[in-house]
Structures are given as structure tokens and as C-alpha cells.
Amino acid sequence: MPVPANRPTQALIDEHEKILAMLDVLERLADLAEGGAPPVAAMSRALEFIREFADGVHHQKEEDLLFPAMERRGMPRGAGPVAVMLMEHDEGRAAAGGMQAGLDALAAGQAAGATTYARGARAYASILRDHIAKENQILFPMAEDVLEPEDKAELAVGFDDVDRAAEANIARLCEALDALTAELLGQPQR
Amino acid sequence: MSAPASGPRPTTQLLLEHAQIERALRILERLAERALDGHPPDPRHVEVLLEFIRRYVDGLHHGKEERVLFPALGGVGLPQDRGPVACMLAEHDVGRGEVEALSDSLLLLRAGSQDGLARFLWGASRYVALLREHILKEDRTIFPLAERLLPTPARLQLERDFAALEAEVGAEEVARLLRQVEALEAEVLTEAPAR
């Protein structure tokens, strides 16, 4: 679906919906991992989604395109709301690093890796929920308010380019998300 | 060395004023942080800060720089139309633009409009970042340069002109503005961070 040229942040809000769905999966995985039988394959697919979709496609659009556009209209990158967003992306990456460490430990036969993964997954979900709320409710409306029509059109083209370059990967990752959601959250939980 | 009539030397006065301005910036920054979390600022708080910025920052402090210090620097080879002084003047103007944006946001905030929050966040974040960087440049570059370049008679003249400007704004008024910021500091910065 092409990005709306008059309202490019709508594309990011749509991506947030997918990421939010993954956060529900992550919390379920954290419970399962701590329940004694860590579903390693699903845990690994969830982390892949975070790395390649949330951090790859989505944060790439924000960090390489949206934030610089705001910077060009005078919003500094080193302080204020954009700096807070960047810091939260980094916090998310650190939490994902914890999940990876947990998977590595599990692969090396250390059962405690399940707890490490669970802790990382819960931290990630909490950081990103808060972060997404701020972006949807405050940062994006602010960007739409201050960016000029030509900035928005340029962003829409840039977002489309990112989507096109990652097209096959995005489709695969979204299918994986659907499969995980069905597998882990499809039945009544707990 | 000449003994100044009273009070700190001119560039020290400006440095001390920067410290007071930083207090207001910290409050504005906190209000912006809370805005990013979805909590609109209390319009009364924004009003107090706007008054401080207009009367103390732009009136008194930038008045001392633009009407007294910068012209004096012109006399010792630092022109106002290019180089560091021109840059400082341009930054004062950008700052005034942000103040207008903040002032517009205040109208929307009073009307309870969600746009007010976004505008406030934008204006406040830009103003804080701009002024912090500007203050750093002046503290590190312009003021030391002034100390080095200005001969004693020019410095004594600065002191007299600064005193005249202070009298124009009024010592009582300056004290009142600072008291308001202090009260706001107590109210805004001691609240638990909204999270």
C-alpha cells in the first residue's frame, strides 16, 4: 500500500500496529520461556521480527528519514523529543540484545537463558508500548503540524523506497507474525 | 586594575544572568518532557515562563548584549554584520520566533486543543536547545573575547550602561521575575516525573 503523501506518519502508525501485535506475542513467550519449556523456535522468530521489521524497516524510516526531516525544520537531534525517541530506540536494542543473549545461552545448553530471554522480552514490550504511545499521540501529530507539504511528499517517497527494497522480507516477517499470533495467542490464554 | 564602582564586572553579570536563564530553561524542558508523555502544560506555568523570557531574557539580558556589549565590541573590531556577533544576533532573533510559537501554543492550550500540545512541545524543545547552545557559545567565546579586547574605559562604560538598563527595567521588577521562576521551580521540578 503506498504511503499517503499528505500524511506519511500514517504509514508508521500502521507499522506500530504490527509491532504492538508482536509485543503481545513477546509477553506470551516470556511466560512460556519461564514455564520450563522454552519454545526456542518461536522465541527466535520473534526476535528476528524485532530486529528486521521493528528495528530494520520501521526504525530505519524514523531515524534515516522522519527525524532528519524534522531536524531540517529546526528540531535538534541531540536534545528534546527526537533525542528521547532515539534513546528509547537504543533501549529497545539493548533489550533485544538481552533476548539474543538468552537464546545463545539456551543454545549452549544453559537453561537459565530462558529467564534472560524472558526478562529482555518483557523489557522490550514495556519500552516499546510506552514509546509507540508517545509517537502516535504526540510526536507524529507534531511532525505533521510542522513539516511542509514538500517534506511530507519526500518522506512518502522515502518510506515507499524502504518498503520496496525490503518487500520480500517484510512479507515474510509479517507472515511469521501472523503465524506466531495464531500459534501463541489464538487459543484462550492461561 | 581599576576598582569597579559596585557589583560584578559586566561579562560576569551576563554569565550570572545565563545561570538564571538556565533555571527557566530547565523548567521549560521539564514541561516539554511531560508534554511528550501526553501531559499538557498548565497554561499558567507557560505564561510565567513567557513573561520571564520576554522581560528578563529578551528585555534585560539581550538588551545588555544588543544595545551595549555588541556595539562596544564593534569599536574593537568585531562587526555586528558578520562573524561571531552577527551569529549571536541571528540566534536572538530565532529565539524570538520560538517565543512567538510558544505564545501561539498558549492560546491553543487554553482552548484545550491537542494541537496546542504539539506546538508547545515543538517551540519549547527548540527554544531550550537553541538557548543552551547559544549560552555556551557566549560563555566560551564572546565573553572571554570581550574581556580580552575591551580596554578599561570601554569596560567602565559598559558598567554604567548596564546599570542604566537595569534601572530601566527596575530592580524590583527583576527581583519579581526571578521570584516567579523560583516559585515555578518549586512547583514543577519537584513533582515526581510523570510516567
mmCIF file of C-alpha atoms in Angstrom:
data_model
loop_
_atom_site.group_PDB
_atom_site.id
_atom_site.type_symbol
_atom_site.label_atom_id
_atom_site.label_comp_id
_atom_site.label_asym_id
_atom_site.label_seq_id
_atom_site.Cartn_x
_atom_site.Cartn_y
_atom_site.Cartn_z
ATOM 1 C CA MET A 1 0.000 0.000 0.000
ATOM 2 C CA PRO A 2 1.531 3.338 -0.995
ATOM 3 C CA VAL A 3 2.323 5.781 1.775
ATOM 4 C CA PRO A 4 -0.138 8.736 1.896
ATOM 5 C CA ALA A 5 1.817 11.707 0.536
ATOM 6 C CA ASN A 6 -0.079 14.201 2.672
ATOM 7 C CA ARG A 7 0.207 12.206 5.866
ATOM 8 C CA PRO A 8 3.308 9.992 5.827
ATOM 9 C CA THR A 9 3.287 9.247 9.560
ATOM 10 C CA GLN A 10 0.113 7.205 8.972
ATOM 11 C CA ALA A 11 2.382 4.520 7.474
ATOM 12 C CA LEU A 12 4.405 4.476 10.693
ATOM 13 C CA ILE A 13 1.239 4.254 12.789
ATOM 14 C CA ASP A 14 0.179 1.234 10.706
ATOM 15 C CA GLU A 15 3.547 -0.389 11.362
ATOM 16 C CA HIS A 16 3.107 0.298 15.064
ATOM 17 C CA GLU A 17 0.004 -1.912 14.956
ATOM 18 C CA LYS A 18 2.112 -4.841 13.761
ATOM 19 C CA ILE A 19 4.773 -4.158 16.357
ATOM 20 C CA LEU A 20 2.128 -3.948 19.099
ATOM 21 C CA ALA A 21 0.795 -7.350 17.994
ATOM 22 C CA MET A 22 4.328 -8.700 18.334
ATOM 23 C CA LEU A 23 4.607 -7.248 21.854
ATOM 24 C CA ASP A 24 1.630 -9.397 22.920
ATOM 25 C CA VAL A 25 3.413 -12.406 21.423
ATOM 26 C CA LEU A 26 6.623 -11.487 23.267
ATOM 27 C CA GLU A 27 4.903 -11.352 26.637
ATOM 28 C CA ARG A 28 3.304 -14.734 25.991
ATOM 29 C CA LEU A 29 6.730 -16.099 25.016
ATOM 30 C CA ALA A 30 8.219 -14.700 28.212
ATOM 31 C CA ASP A 31 5.618 -16.623 30.238
ATOM 32 C CA LEU A 32 6.247 -19.824 28.277
ATOM 33 C CA ALA A 33 10.032 -19.448 28.497
ATOM 34 C CA GLU A 34 9.825 -19.192 32.262
ATOM 35 C CA GLY A 35 7.321 -22.027 32.423
ATOM 36 C CA GLY A 36 10.064 -24.592 31.906
ATOM 37 C CA ALA A 37 9.653 -25.500 28.224
ATOM 38 C CA PRO A 38 11.020 -22.554 26.260
ATOM 39 C CA PRO A 39 9.630 -22.644 22.671
ATOM 40 C CA VAL A 40 13.033 -21.792 21.197
ATOM 41 C CA ALA A 41 11.987 -21.705 17.545
ATOM 42 C CA ALA A 42 9.161 -19.228 18.221
ATOM 43 C CA MET A 43 11.397 -17.165 20.511
ATOM 44 C CA SER A 44 13.954 -16.915 17.779
ATOM 45 C CA ARG A 45 11.388 -15.942 15.111
ATOM 46 C CA ALA A 46 10.008 -13.222 17.377
ATOM 47 C CA LEU A 47 13.490 -11.773 17.849
ATOM 48 C CA GLU A 48 14.048 -11.879 14.112
ATOM 49 C CA PHE A 49 10.857 -9.857 13.587
ATOM 50 C CA ILE A 50 12.022 -7.251 16.085
ATOM 51 C CA ARG A 51 15.456 -6.979 14.529
ATOM 52 C CA GLU A 52 14.379 -6.877 10.920
ATOM 53 C CA PHE A 53 10.964 -5.252 10.995
ATOM 54 C CA ALA A 54 10.779 -3.067 14.108
ATOM 55 C CA ASP A 55 14.426 -2.080 14.121
ATOM 56 C CA GLY A 56 15.209 -2.673 10.473
ATOM 57 C CA VAL A 57 12.350 -1.331 8.409
ATOM 58 C CA HIS A 58 10.432 0.796 10.897
ATOM 59 C CA HIS A 59 13.164 2.485 12.908
ATOM 60 C CA GLN A 60 15.150 2.953 9.723
ATOM 61 C CA LYS A 61 12.300 5.068 8.346
ATOM 62 C CA GLU A 62 12.219 7.136 11.503
ATOM 63 C CA GLU A 63 15.947 7.518 12.076
ATOM 64 C CA ASP A 64 17.040 7.965 8.462
ATOM 65 C CA LEU A 65 14.044 9.890 7.114
ATOM 66 C CA LEU A 66 11.486 11.299 9.549
ATOM 67 C CA PHE A 67 13.835 12.596 12.261
ATOM 68 C CA PRO A 68 16.239 14.218 9.770
ATOM 69 C CA ALA A 69 13.249 15.907 8.104
ATOM 70 C CA MET A 70 12.236 17.303 11.492
ATOM 71 C CA GLU A 71 15.826 18.312 12.093
ATOM 72 C CA ARG A 72 15.840 20.278 8.859
ATOM 73 C CA ARG A 73 12.826 22.228 10.167
ATOM 74 C CA GLY A 74 14.760 23.067 13.301
ATOM 75 C CA MET A 75 14.122 20.253 15.769
ATOM 76 C CA PRO A 76 17.528 19.252 17.161
ATOM 77 C CA ARG A 77 18.561 15.615 17.180
ATOM 78 C CA GLY A 78 20.732 15.864 20.265
ATOM 79 C CA ALA A 79 18.103 17.169 22.676
ATOM 80 C CA GLY A 80 14.352 17.233 23.148
ATOM 81 C CA PRO A 81 11.737 14.830 21.844
ATOM 82 C CA VAL A 82 13.748 13.403 18.938
ATOM 83 C CA ALA A 83 16.636 12.678 21.301
ATOM 84 C CA VAL A 84 14.188 10.924 23.635
ATOM 85 C CA MET A 85 12.873 8.793 20.740
ATOM 86 C CA LEU A 86 16.417 7.845 19.702
ATOM 87 C CA MET A 87 17.305 6.958 23.272
ATOM 88 C CA GLU A 88 14.246 4.746 23.510
ATOM 89 C CA HIS A 89 15.195 3.001 20.259
ATOM 90 C CA ASP A 90 18.582 2.286 21.844
ATOM 91 C CA GLU A 91 16.912 0.986 24.995
ATOM 92 C CA GLY A 92 14.845 -1.313 22.792
ATOM 93 C CA ARG A 93 18.001 -2.542 21.058
ATOM 94 C CA ALA A 94 19.611 -3.249 24.419
ATOM 95 C CA ALA A 95 16.553 -5.269 25.493
ATOM 96 C CA ALA A 96 16.672 -7.188 22.186
ATOM 97 C CA GLY A 97 20.352 -7.824 22.921
ATOM 98 C CA GLY A 98 19.256 -9.430 26.187
ATOM 99 C CA MET A 99 16.846 -11.695 24.295
ATOM 100 C CA GLN A 100 19.675 -12.721 21.961
ATOM 101 C CA ALA A 101 21.942 -13.468 24.926
ATOM 102 C CA GLY A 102 19.177 -15.673 26.341
ATOM 103 C CA LEU A 103 18.846 -17.598 23.072
ATOM 104 C CA ASP A 104 22.634 -18.015 22.865
ATOM 105 C CA ALA A 105 22.734 -19.379 26.400
ATOM 106 C CA LEU A 106 19.897 -21.800 25.639
ATOM 107 C CA ALA A 107 21.732 -22.974 22.517
ATOM 108 C CA ALA A 108 24.782 -23.603 24.712
ATOM 109 C CA GLY A 109 22.647 -25.777 26.967
ATOM 110 C CA GLN A 110 22.193 -23.286 29.783
ATOM 111 C CA ALA A 111 18.597 -23.417 30.994
ATOM 112 C CA ALA A 112 18.940 -20.004 32.684
ATOM 113 C CA GLY A 113 18.925 -18.490 29.183
ATOM 114 C CA ALA A 114 15.121 -18.795 29.227
ATOM 115 C CA THR A 115 14.933 -16.297 32.088
ATOM 116 C CA THR A 116 17.361 -13.946 30.361
ATOM 117 C CA TYR A 117 15.206 -14.032 27.236
ATOM 118 C CA ALA A 118 12.017 -13.515 29.225
ATOM 119 C CA ARG A 119 13.465 -10.520 31.024
ATOM 120 C CA GLY A 120 14.614 -8.974 27.741
ATOM 121 C CA ALA A 121 11.251 -9.651 26.082
ATOM 122 C CA ARG A 122 9.258 -8.049 28.911
ATOM 123 C CA ALA A 123 11.577 -5.045 28.978
ATOM 124 C CA TYR A 124 11.268 -4.678 25.216
ATOM 125 C CA ALA A 125 7.465 -4.851 25.346
ATOM 126 C CA SER A 126 7.279 -2.275 28.090
ATOM 127 C CA ILE A 127 9.726 0.151 26.447
ATOM 128 C CA LEU A 128 8.073 -0.104 23.041
ATOM 129 C CA ARG A 129 4.465 0.222 24.275
ATOM 130 C CA ASP A 130 5.328 3.451 26.015
ATOM 131 C CA HIS A 131 7.408 4.624 23.064
ATOM 132 C CA ILE A 132 4.708 3.893 20.487
ATOM 133 C CA ALA A 133 2.094 5.743 22.538
ATOM 134 C CA LYS A 134 4.332 8.836 22.634
ATOM 135 C CA GLU A 135 4.973 8.705 18.909
ATOM 136 C CA ASN A 136 1.358 8.102 17.913
ATOM 137 C CA GLN A 137 -0.154 10.677 20.236
ATOM 138 C CA ILE A 138 2.453 13.420 20.398
ATOM 139 C CA LEU A 139 5.462 13.149 18.130
ATOM 140 C CA PHE A 140 3.733 12.267 14.866
ATOM 141 C CA PRO A 141 0.982 14.899 15.233
ATOM 142 C CA MET A 142 3.765 17.394 15.954
ATOM 143 C CA ALA A 143 5.672 16.301 12.849
ATOM 144 C CA GLU A 144 2.536 16.558 10.707
ATOM 145 C CA ASP A 145 1.981 20.038 12.144
ATOM 146 C CA VAL A 146 5.419 21.440 11.401
ATOM 147 C CA LEU A 147 6.555 19.604 8.279
ATOM 148 C CA GLU A 148 5.847 21.337 4.980
ATOM 149 C CA PRO A 149 3.912 19.593 2.182
ATOM 150 C CA GLU A 150 7.139 19.041 0.220
ATOM 151 C CA ASP A 151 8.764 17.393 3.274
ATOM 152 C CA LYS A 152 5.792 15.066 3.572
ATOM 153 C CA ALA A 153 5.789 14.131 -0.101
ATOM 154 C CA GLU A 154 9.520 13.413 0.119
ATOM 155 C CA LEU A 155 9.001 11.267 3.206
ATOM 156 C CA ALA A 156 6.260 9.292 1.482
ATOM 157 C CA VAL A 157 8.617 8.532 -1.411
ATOM 158 C CA GLY A 158 11.420 7.608 1.001
ATOM 159 C CA PHE A 159 9.163 5.297 3.008
ATOM 160 C CA ASP A 160 7.997 3.639 -0.210
ATOM 161 C CA ASP A 161 11.627 3.099 -1.232
ATOM 162 C CA VAL A 162 12.403 1.387 2.067
ATOM 163 C CA ASP A 163 9.308 -0.796 1.657
ATOM 164 C CA ARG A 164 10.212 -1.737 -1.895
ATOM 165 C CA ALA A 165 13.794 -2.635 -1.008
ATOM 166 C CA ALA A 166 12.618 -4.873 1.825
ATOM 167 C CA GLU A 167 9.401 -6.048 0.171
ATOM 168 C CA ALA A 168 10.039 -9.804 0.240
ATOM 169 C CA ASN A 169 11.464 -9.663 3.728
ATOM 170 C CA ILE A 170 8.552 -7.599 5.073
ATOM 171 C CA ALA A 171 6.038 -10.065 3.629
ATOM 172 C CA ARG A 172 7.906 -12.986 5.187
ATOM 173 C CA LEU A 173 8.183 -11.257 8.583
ATOM 174 C CA CYS A 174 4.507 -10.309 8.624
ATOM 175 C CA GLU A 175 3.526 -13.883 7.812
ATOM 176 C CA ALA A 176 5.729 -15.045 10.653
ATOM 177 C CA LEU A 177 3.971 -12.564 12.953
ATOM 178 C CA ASP A 178 0.563 -13.861 11.900
ATOM 179 C CA ALA A 179 1.672 -17.436 12.427
ATOM 180 C CA LEU A 180 3.092 -16.678 15.868
ATOM 181 C CA THR A 181 -0.029 -14.763 16.873
ATOM 182 C CA ALA A 182 -2.235 -17.655 15.803
ATOM 183 C CA GLU A 183 0.002 -20.231 17.441
ATOM 184 C CA LEU A 184 0.541 -18.471 20.746
ATOM 185 C CA LEU A 185 -2.481 -16.237 21.206
ATOM 186 C CA GLY A 186 -5.058 -17.952 19.014
ATOM 187 C CA GLN A 187 -6.443 -20.093 21.825
ATOM 188 C CA PRO A 188 -7.742 -18.645 25.054
ATOM 189 C CA GLN A 189 -4.691 -17.824 27.147
ATOM 190 C CA ARG A 190 -3.778 -19.122 30.613
ATOM 191 C CA MET B 1 43.429 47.376 37.712
ATOM 192 C CA SER B 2 40.531 49.684 38.195
ATOM 193 C CA ALA B 3 38.143 49.214 41.041
ATOM 194 C CA PRO B 4 34.574 48.831 39.760
ATOM 195 C CA ALA B 5 32.030 51.057 41.403
ATOM 196 C CA SER B 6 29.952 48.151 42.654
ATOM 197 C CA GLY B 7 28.782 44.700 41.743
ATOM 198 C CA PRO B 8 30.276 42.166 39.391
ATOM 199 C CA ARG B 9 32.049 43.166 36.179
ATOM 200 C CA PRO B 10 29.874 43.333 33.054
ATOM 201 C CA THR B 11 30.629 39.944 31.498
ATOM 202 C CA THR B 12 30.254 38.343 34.924
ATOM 203 C CA GLN B 13 26.804 39.918 35.175
ATOM 204 C CA LEU B 14 25.906 38.308 31.858
ATOM 205 C CA LEU B 15 27.266 34.941 32.999
ATOM 206 C CA LEU B 16 25.186 35.160 36.166
ATOM 207 C CA GLU B 17 22.117 36.043 34.111
ATOM 208 C CA HIS B 18 22.794 32.969 31.978
ATOM 209 C CA ALA B 19 22.604 30.912 35.151
ATOM 210 C CA GLN B 20 19.176 32.406 35.917
ATOM 211 C CA ILE B 21 18.045 31.790 32.347
ATOM 212 C CA GLU B 22 19.178 28.177 32.614
ATOM 213 C CA ARG B 23 16.813 27.769 35.573
ATOM 214 C CA ALA B 24 13.886 28.818 33.381
ATOM 215 C CA LEU B 25 15.128 26.551 30.584
ATOM 216 C CA ARG B 26 15.166 23.585 32.956
ATOM 217 C CA ILE B 27 11.533 24.242 33.858
ATOM 218 C CA LEU B 28 10.558 24.609 30.201
ATOM 219 C CA GLU B 29 12.440 21.419 29.407
ATOM 220 C CA ARG B 30 10.565 19.546 32.121
ATOM 221 C CA LEU B 31 7.236 20.831 30.810
ATOM 222 C CA ALA B 32 8.259 19.631 27.332
ATOM 223 C CA GLU B 33 9.224 16.209 28.688
ATOM 224 C CA ARG B 34 5.841 15.951 30.340
ATOM 225 C CA ALA B 35 4.157 17.089 27.123
ATOM 226 C CA LEU B 36 5.892 14.264 25.269
ATOM 227 C CA ASP B 37 4.335 11.905 27.812
ATOM 228 C CA GLY B 38 0.945 13.354 26.908
ATOM 229 C CA HIS B 39 0.531 15.775 29.831
ATOM 230 C CA PRO B 40 -0.304 19.274 28.612
ATOM 231 C CA PRO B 41 1.472 22.048 30.493
ATOM 232 C CA ASP B 42 -0.515 24.237 32.838
ATOM 233 C CA PRO B 43 -1.113 27.431 30.804
ATOM 234 C CA ARG B 44 -0.321 29.491 33.928
ATOM 235 C CA HIS B 45 3.156 27.966 34.041
ATOM 236 C CA VAL B 46 3.736 28.737 30.377
ATOM 237 C CA GLU B 47 2.557 32.294 30.971
ATOM 238 C CA VAL B 48 5.073 32.831 33.756
ATOM 239 C CA LEU B 49 7.895 31.487 31.605
ATOM 240 C CA LEU B 50 6.848 33.616 28.643
ATOM 241 C CA GLU B 51 6.823 36.703 30.815
ATOM 242 C CA PHE B 52 10.281 35.848 32.132
ATOM 243 C CA ILE B 53 11.602 35.238 28.630
ATOM 244 C CA ARG B 54 10.171 38.472 27.274
ATOM 245 C CA ARG B 55 11.124 40.748 30.126
ATOM 246 C CA TYR B 56 14.239 39.200 31.621
ATOM 247 C CA VAL B 57 15.823 37.236 28.765
ATOM 248 C CA ASP B 58 14.867 39.451 25.850
ATOM 249 C CA GLY B 59 14.378 42.739 27.676
ATOM 250 C CA LEU B 60 17.153 42.899 30.233
ATOM 251 C CA HIS B 61 19.731 40.342 29.178
ATOM 252 C CA HIS B 62 19.602 40.569 25.404
ATOM 253 C CA GLY B 63 19.140 44.304 25.849
ATOM 254 C CA LYS B 64 22.509 44.492 27.621
ATOM 255 C CA GLU B 65 24.108 42.494 24.844
ATOM 256 C CA GLU B 66 22.433 44.077 21.838
ATOM 257 C CA ARG B 67 22.323 47.682 22.986
ATOM 258 C CA VAL B 68 25.585 47.808 24.945
ATOM 259 C CA LEU B 69 28.051 44.940 24.683
ATOM 260 C CA PHE B 70 27.852 44.153 20.971
ATOM 261 C CA PRO B 71 28.124 47.791 19.858
ATOM 262 C CA ALA B 72 31.121 48.141 22.200
ATOM 263 C CA LEU B 73 32.718 45.110 20.566
ATOM 264 C CA GLY B 74 32.158 46.835 17.229
ATOM 265 C CA GLY B 75 34.541 49.517 18.478
ATOM 266 C CA VAL B 76 37.347 46.988 18.893
ATOM 267 C CA GLY B 77 36.998 45.251 15.568
ATOM 268 C CA LEU B 78 34.119 42.787 15.978
ATOM 269 C CA PRO B 79 31.464 43.893 13.476
ATOM 270 C CA GLN B 80 27.772 43.222 14.002
ATOM 271 C CA ASP B 81 27.021 42.247 10.427
ATOM 272 C CA ARG B 82 29.292 39.221 10.190
ATOM 273 C CA GLY B 83 31.334 36.865 12.334
ATOM 274 C CA PRO B 84 30.510 35.742 15.870
ATOM 275 C CA VAL B 85 28.475 38.794 16.909
ATOM 276 C CA ALA B 86 26.251 38.550 13.822
ATOM 277 C CA CYS B 87 25.750 34.898 14.682
ATOM 278 C CA MET B 88 24.689 35.774 18.251
ATOM 279 C CA LEU B 89 22.251 38.394 16.952
ATOM 280 C CA ALA B 90 20.769 35.922 14.480
ATOM 281 C CA GLU B 91 20.285 33.414 17.298
ATOM 282 C CA HIS B 92 18.500 36.017 19.419
ATOM 283 C CA ASP B 93 16.103 36.504 16.506
ATOM 284 C CA VAL B 94 15.487 32.795 16.019
ATOM 285 C CA GLY B 95 14.790 32.611 19.741
ATOM 286 C CA ARG B 96 12.213 35.393 19.441
ATOM 287 C CA GLY B 97 10.497 33.388 16.713
ATOM 288 C CA GLU B 98 10.257 30.386 19.036
ATOM 289 C CA VAL B 99 8.818 32.609 21.736
ATOM 290 C CA GLU B 100 6.081 33.642 19.314
ATOM 291 C CA ALA B 101 5.422 29.952 18.569
ATOM 292 C CA LEU B 102 5.186 29.270 22.294
ATOM 293 C CA SER B 103 2.863 32.188 22.693
ATOM 294 C CA ASP B 104 0.616 30.830 19.915
ATOM 295 C CA SER B 105 0.628 27.419 21.559
ATOM 296 C CA LEU B 106 -0.574 29.043 24.760
ATOM 297 C CA LEU B 107 -3.785 30.185 23.051
ATOM 298 C CA LEU B 108 -4.429 26.648 21.819
ATOM 299 C CA LEU B 109 -3.545 25.151 25.204
ATOM 300 C CA ARG B 110 -6.012 27.449 26.925
ATOM 301 C CA ALA B 111 -8.642 26.248 24.460
ATOM 302 C CA GLY B 112 -7.710 22.662 25.385
ATOM 303 C CA SER B 113 -6.686 21.869 21.821
ATOM 304 C CA GLN B 114 -4.483 18.844 21.159
ATOM 305 C CA ASP B 115 -2.612 20.925 18.567
ATOM 306 C CA GLY B 116 -1.545 23.177 21.423
ATOM 307 C CA LEU B 117 0.400 20.311 22.969
ATOM 308 C CA ALA B 118 2.260 19.580 19.726
ATOM 309 C CA ARG B 119 3.021 23.257 19.105
ATOM 310 C CA PHE B 120 4.150 23.762 22.670
ATOM 311 C CA LEU B 121 6.444 20.737 22.508
ATOM 312 C CA TRP B 122 7.949 21.948 19.256
ATOM 313 C CA GLY B 123 8.501 25.537 20.397
ATOM 314 C CA ALA B 124 9.729 24.627 23.875
ATOM 315 C CA SER B 125 12.172 21.978 22.623
ATOM 316 C CA ARG B 126 13.624 24.275 20.008
ATOM 317 C CA TYR B 127 13.899 27.219 22.365
ATOM 318 C CA VAL B 128 15.642 25.189 25.067
ATOM 319 C CA ALA B 129 18.121 23.631 22.636
ATOM 320 C CA LEU B 130 18.774 26.936 20.894
ATOM 321 C CA LEU B 131 19.336 28.954 24.065
ATOM 322 C CA ARG B 132 21.526 26.311 25.706
ATOM 323 C CA GLU B 133 23.839 26.211 22.735
ATOM 324 C CA HIS B 134 23.781 29.983 22.386
ATOM 325 C CA ILE B 135 24.665 30.487 26.058
ATOM 326 C CA LEU B 136 27.549 28.059 25.736
ATOM 327 C CA LYS B 137 28.945 29.967 22.762
ATOM 328 C CA GLU B 138 28.725 33.276 24.582
ATOM 329 C CA ASP B 139 30.217 31.915 27.798
ATOM 330 C CA ARG B 140 33.108 30.274 25.998
ATOM 331 C CA THR B 141 33.790 32.630 23.144
ATOM 332 C CA ILE B 142 32.129 36.030 23.176
ATOM 333 C CA PHE B 143 32.594 36.955 26.833
ATOM 334 C CA PRO B 144 36.276 35.890 27.059
ATOM 335 C CA LEU B 145 36.841 37.777 23.811
ATOM 336 C CA ALA B 146 35.190 40.870 25.280
ATOM 337 C CA GLU B 147 37.355 40.598 28.387
ATOM 338 C CA ARG B 148 40.459 40.428 26.254
ATOM 339 C CA LEU B 149 39.578 43.092 23.714
ATOM 340 C CA LEU B 150 37.792 45.827 25.631
ATOM 341 C CA PRO B 151 40.068 48.478 27.142
ATOM 342 C CA THR B 152 39.349 49.674 30.657
ATOM 343 C CA PRO B 153 37.470 52.845 29.691
ATOM 344 C CA ALA B 154 35.141 50.832 27.461
ATOM 345 C CA ARG B 155 34.569 48.381 30.283
ATOM 346 C CA LEU B 156 33.700 51.161 32.692
ATOM 347 C CA GLN B 157 31.279 52.494 30.117
ATOM 348 C CA LEU B 158 29.704 49.036 29.881
ATOM 349 C CA GLU B 159 29.188 49.035 33.616
ATOM 350 C CA ARG B 160 27.427 52.377 33.505
ATOM 351 C CA ASP B 161 25.270 51.391 30.536
ATOM 352 C CA PHE B 162 24.339 48.075 32.103
ATOM 353 C CA ALA B 163 23.359 49.876 35.284
ATOM 354 C CA ALA B 164 21.206 52.269 33.274
ATOM 355 C CA LEU B 165 19.454 49.346 31.578
ATOM 356 C CA GLU B 166 18.874 47.653 34.937
ATOM 357 C CA ALA B 167 17.317 50.871 36.174
ATOM 358 C CA GLU B 168 15.125 50.995 33.077
ATOM 359 C CA VAL B 169 13.687 47.548 33.822
ATOM 360 C CA GLY B 170 13.723 48.221 37.571
ATOM 361 C CA ALA B 171 15.391 46.252 40.343
ATOM 362 C CA GLU B 172 12.000 45.416 41.851
ATOM 363 C CA GLU B 173 10.761 44.043 38.548
ATOM 364 C CA VAL B 174 13.888 41.919 38.048
ATOM 365 C CA ALA B 175 13.515 40.549 41.567
ATOM 366 C CA ARG B 176 9.836 39.788 40.932
ATOM 367 C CA LEU B 177 10.612 37.911 37.710
ATOM 368 C CA LEU B 178 13.285 35.832 39.436
ATOM 369 C CA ARG B 179 10.972 35.086 42.362
ATOM 370 C CA GLN B 180 8.332 33.817 39.941
ATOM 371 C CA VAL B 181 10.818 31.438 38.331
ATOM 372 C CA GLU B 182 11.893 30.252 41.753
ATOM 373 C CA ALA B 183 8.305 29.534 42.730
ATOM 374 C CA LEU B 184 7.721 27.711 39.450
ATOM 375 C CA GLU B 185 10.870 25.696 40.012
ATOM 376 C CA ALA B 186 9.494 24.533 43.336
ATOM 377 C CA GLU B 187 6.174 23.655 41.748
ATOM 378 C CA VAL B 188 7.317 21.984 38.526
ATOM 379 C CA LEU B 189 10.716 20.452 39.203
ATOM 380 C CA THR B 190 9.840 18.825 42.497
ATOM 381 C CA GLU B 191 6.842 16.962 41.081
ATOM 382 C CA ALA B 192 7.504 13.300 40.550
ATOM 383 C CA PRO B 193 8.275 12.667 36.875
ATOM 384 C CA ALA B 194 5.074 11.707 35.094
ATOM 385 C CA ARG B 195 5.455 8.154 33.939
#
